[in-house]
Amino acid sequence: MGRKFFVGGNWKCNGTSDEVKKIVSILNEAEVPSEDVVEVVVSPPFVFLAFVKSLLRSDFQVAAQNCWVRKGGAFTGEVSAEMLVNLGIPWVILGHSERRLLLNESNEFVADKVAYALSQGLKVIACVGETLEQRESGSTMTVVAAQTKAIADQVSNWANVVLAYEPVWAIGTGKVATPAQAQEVHFELRKWLQENVGAEVAATTRIIYGGSVNGANCKELAAQPDVDGFLVGGASLKPEFVDIIKSAT
Ligand SMILES: CCCS(=O)(=O)CCC(=O)O
C-alpha cells in the first residue's frame, strides 16, 4: 500500500490556555513512530493556532478547523485560506459534518472551499459521512459518493488531500463504527476513486476514519486494510492520543 499513516486531532471548540499547554507538553515528550511512519496533525481552535504552532514539536503539524475563501469575502469571525498560509498553518479541515448540518454547507460549497484552499497551497482534510437516518435507509454510499464527487468535480490534484470518513452517528456519541463498518465504507470510497478519478489517486489517497476513536479501539480499526488513519475528537486532548498515534501500522 505504502500510504503513510495519518493521525489528526480535532480539538473542536475545547481547551483552555493551561489545557493546551499541558497536551502540547505531553505530545512534545511522547515517544512515537517517526514521520516516515505516521503523519501527526493537531487542530486547535483558531485562537490557539499560532500559540500551538509556536510550542509544538517540529515533526508534528497544525491544522485549522475551517477556512473561508477570499473570493467570497472573508466573513466576520472566519479565517481565510490566505491568512492560514500567512500564519504558516499547512493544513485545514473542511466539510466537517457539524458545518454541513448546522451551517448548511452544501457539497458544492465544501468542494469550492477544498479547491480554493488547495489552490492557495494548503493541505486539506476533507470530511464526508452519513447521518444515522441515511445509514438506516441504506443510502450511506450514495451520500458519501455524492460528497466525494462534488470534490472530484473541482479537484484534479489529490496529492494534498486526505479524505476523512465520519459516520455522523459516531461523532461525539461514544458509538464507534465497527472495524467492519469502517472498512466497508473505506473500501467503497477507494473503489469510487478508482472508478471515477483514477488508479493512482485511489492507491495513494489516505482515507482516515473519524468517530469516537480512542486508545481502546484504535488498534483494531488501524488494522483494516483501507483505514489509513484517524481524525480524533475528544481523545485528542488526552494522553491516550499518544496511544492512537502509536497504533500506526
Ligand atoms: C471525521 C471527523 C471526526 S471528528 O473530528 O468530528 C472526531 C469525532 C469523534 O472523535 O467523535
PDB file of N, CA, C and O and ligand atoms in Angstrom, residues 10 12 96 127 164-166 170-172 210-213 231-234, ligand 1:
ATOM      1  N   ASN A  10      -8.697  16.622  16.305  1.00  0.00           N
ATOM      2  CA  ASN A  10      -9.605  17.760  16.148  1.00  0.00           C
ATOM      3  C   ASN A  10     -10.085  18.197  17.524  1.00  0.00           C
ATOM      4  O   ASN A  10     -10.956  17.555  18.114  1.00  0.00           O
ATOM      5  N   LYS A  12     -11.741  20.723  18.257  1.00  0.00           N
ATOM      6  CA  LYS A  12     -13.024  21.436  18.143  1.00  0.00           C
ATOM      7  C   LYS A  12     -12.962  22.708  18.988  1.00  0.00           C
ATOM      8  O   LYS A  12     -11.930  23.374  19.024  1.00  0.00           O
ATOM      9  N   HIS A  96     -16.579  19.398   7.573  1.00  0.00           N
ATOM     10  CA  HIS A  96     -16.962  18.626   8.762  1.00  0.00           C
ATOM     11  C   HIS A  96     -18.493  18.569   8.853  1.00  0.00           C
ATOM     12  O   HIS A  96     -19.182  19.542   8.566  1.00  0.00           O
ATOM     13  N   CYS A 127     -13.820  16.105   4.826  1.00  0.00           N
ATOM     14  CA  CYS A 127     -14.706  15.183   5.557  1.00  0.00           C
ATOM     15  C   CYS A 127     -15.948  14.822   4.748  1.00  0.00           C
ATOM     16  O   CYS A 127     -16.577  15.675   4.126  1.00  0.00           O
ATOM     17  N   ALA A 164     -11.534  12.112   4.941  1.00  0.00           N
ATOM     18  CA  ALA A 164     -11.906  11.629   6.288  1.00  0.00           C
ATOM     19  C   ALA A 164     -13.358  11.164   6.265  1.00  0.00           C
ATOM     20  O   ALA A 164     -14.267  11.957   6.011  1.00  0.00           O
ATOM     21  N   TYR A 165     -13.531   9.871   6.533  1.00  0.00           N
ATOM     22  CA  TYR A 165     -14.894   9.322   6.609  1.00  0.00           C
ATOM     23  C   TYR A 165     -15.387   9.441   8.043  1.00  0.00           C
ATOM     24  O   TYR A 165     -14.764   8.908   8.976  1.00  0.00           O
ATOM     25  N   GLU A 166     -16.478  10.155   8.204  1.00  0.00           N
ATOM     26  CA  GLU A 166     -17.038  10.352   9.543  1.00  0.00           C
ATOM     27  C   GLU A 166     -18.498   9.916   9.567  1.00  0.00           C
ATOM     28  O   GLU A 166     -19.375  10.653   9.117  1.00  0.00           O
ATOM     29  N   ALA A 170     -21.528   8.569  14.782  1.00  0.00           N
ATOM     30  CA  ALA A 170     -20.465   8.115  15.696  1.00  0.00           C
ATOM     31  C   ALA A 170     -19.676   9.295  16.256  1.00  0.00           C
ATOM     32  O   ALA A 170     -18.740   9.116  17.043  1.00  0.00           O
ATOM     33  N   ILE A 171     -20.041  10.495  15.895  1.00  0.00           N
ATOM     34  CA  ILE A 171     -19.244  11.658  16.321  1.00  0.00           C
ATOM     35  C   ILE A 171     -19.697  12.152  17.681  1.00  0.00           C
ATOM     36  O   ILE A 171     -20.858  12.550  17.863  1.00  0.00           O
ATOM     37  N   GLY A 172     -18.754  12.058  18.620  1.00  0.00           N
ATOM     38  CA  GLY A 172     -19.047  12.578  19.956  1.00  0.00           C
ATOM     39  C   GLY A 172     -20.115  11.811  20.690  1.00  0.00           C
ATOM     40  O   GLY A 172     -20.622  12.252  21.710  1.00  0.00           O
ATOM     41  N   GLY A 210     -13.031   8.826  11.318  1.00  0.00           N
ATOM     42  CA  GLY A 210     -13.282   9.672  12.491  1.00  0.00           C
ATOM     43  C   GLY A 210     -14.640   9.374  13.085  1.00  0.00           C
ATOM     44  O   GLY A 210     -15.628   9.335  12.371  1.00  0.00           O
ATOM     45  N   GLY A 211     -14.649   9.151  14.394  1.00  0.00           N
ATOM     46  CA  GLY A 211     -15.925   8.890  15.067  1.00  0.00           C
ATOM     47  C   GLY A 211     -15.700   8.059  16.319  1.00  0.00           C
ATOM     48  O   GLY A 211     -15.700   6.836  16.257  1.00  0.00           O
ATOM     49  N   SER A 212     -15.473   8.764  17.432  1.00  0.00           N
ATOM     50  CA  SER A 212     -15.280   8.106  18.734  1.00  0.00           C
ATOM     51  C   SER A 212     -14.090   7.158  18.776  1.00  0.00           C
ATOM     52  O   SER A 212     -14.140   6.089  19.396  1.00  0.00           O
ATOM     53  N   VAL A 213     -13.026   7.523  18.056  1.00  0.00           N
ATOM     54  CA  VAL A 213     -11.781   6.750  18.149  1.00  0.00           C
ATOM     55  C   VAL A 213     -11.137   7.031  19.509  1.00  0.00           C
ATOM     56  O   VAL A 213     -11.131   8.175  19.977  1.00  0.00           O
ATOM     57  N   LEU A 231      -9.138  10.759  12.341  1.00  0.00           N
ATOM     58  CA  LEU A 231      -9.339  12.130  12.802  1.00  0.00           C
ATOM     59  C   LEU A 231     -10.059  11.991  14.138  1.00  0.00           C
ATOM     60  O   LEU A 231     -11.190  11.502  14.187  1.00  0.00           O
ATOM     61  N   VAL A 232      -9.364  12.342  15.192  1.00  0.00           N
ATOM     62  CA  VAL A 232      -9.800  12.039  16.555  1.00  0.00           C
ATOM     63  C   VAL A 232     -10.348  13.289  17.226  1.00  0.00           C
ATOM     64  O   VAL A 232      -9.762  14.367  17.113  1.00  0.00           O
ATOM     65  N   GLY A 233     -11.450  13.146  17.895  1.00  0.00           N
ATOM     66  CA  GLY A 233     -12.056  14.277  18.603  1.00  0.00           C
ATOM     67  C   GLY A 233     -11.596  14.334  20.042  1.00  0.00           C
ATOM     68  O   GLY A 233     -10.409  14.537  20.324  1.00  0.00           O
ATOM     69  N   GLY A 234     -12.515  14.084  20.946  1.00  0.00           N
ATOM     70  CA  GLY A 234     -12.265  14.243  22.373  1.00  0.00           C
ATOM     71  C   GLY A 234     -10.979  13.606  22.866  1.00  0.00           C
ATOM     72  O   GLY A 234     -10.237  14.196  23.652  1.00  0.00           O
TER      73      GLY A 234
HETATM   74  C1  LIG B   1     -14.007  12.974  10.590  1.00  0.00           C
HETATM   75  C2  LIG B   1     -14.343  13.927  11.721  1.00  0.00           C
HETATM   76  C3  LIG B   1     -14.199  13.276  13.015  1.00  0.00           C
HETATM   77  S1  LIG B   1     -14.204  14.425  14.326  1.00  0.00           S
HETATM   78  O1  LIG B   1     -13.150  15.354  14.151  1.00  0.00           O
HETATM   79  O2  LIG B   1     -15.528  15.017  14.430  1.00  0.00           O
HETATM   80  C4  LIG B   1     -13.920  13.484  15.756  1.00  0.00           C
HETATM   81  C5  LIG B   1     -15.120  12.731  16.096  1.00  0.00           C
HETATM   82  C6  LIG B   1     -15.018  11.968  17.385  1.00  0.00           C
HETATM   83  O3  LIG B   1     -13.906  11.613  17.793  1.00  0.00           O
HETATM   84  O4  LIG B   1     -16.064  11.696  17.975  1.00  0.00           O
END
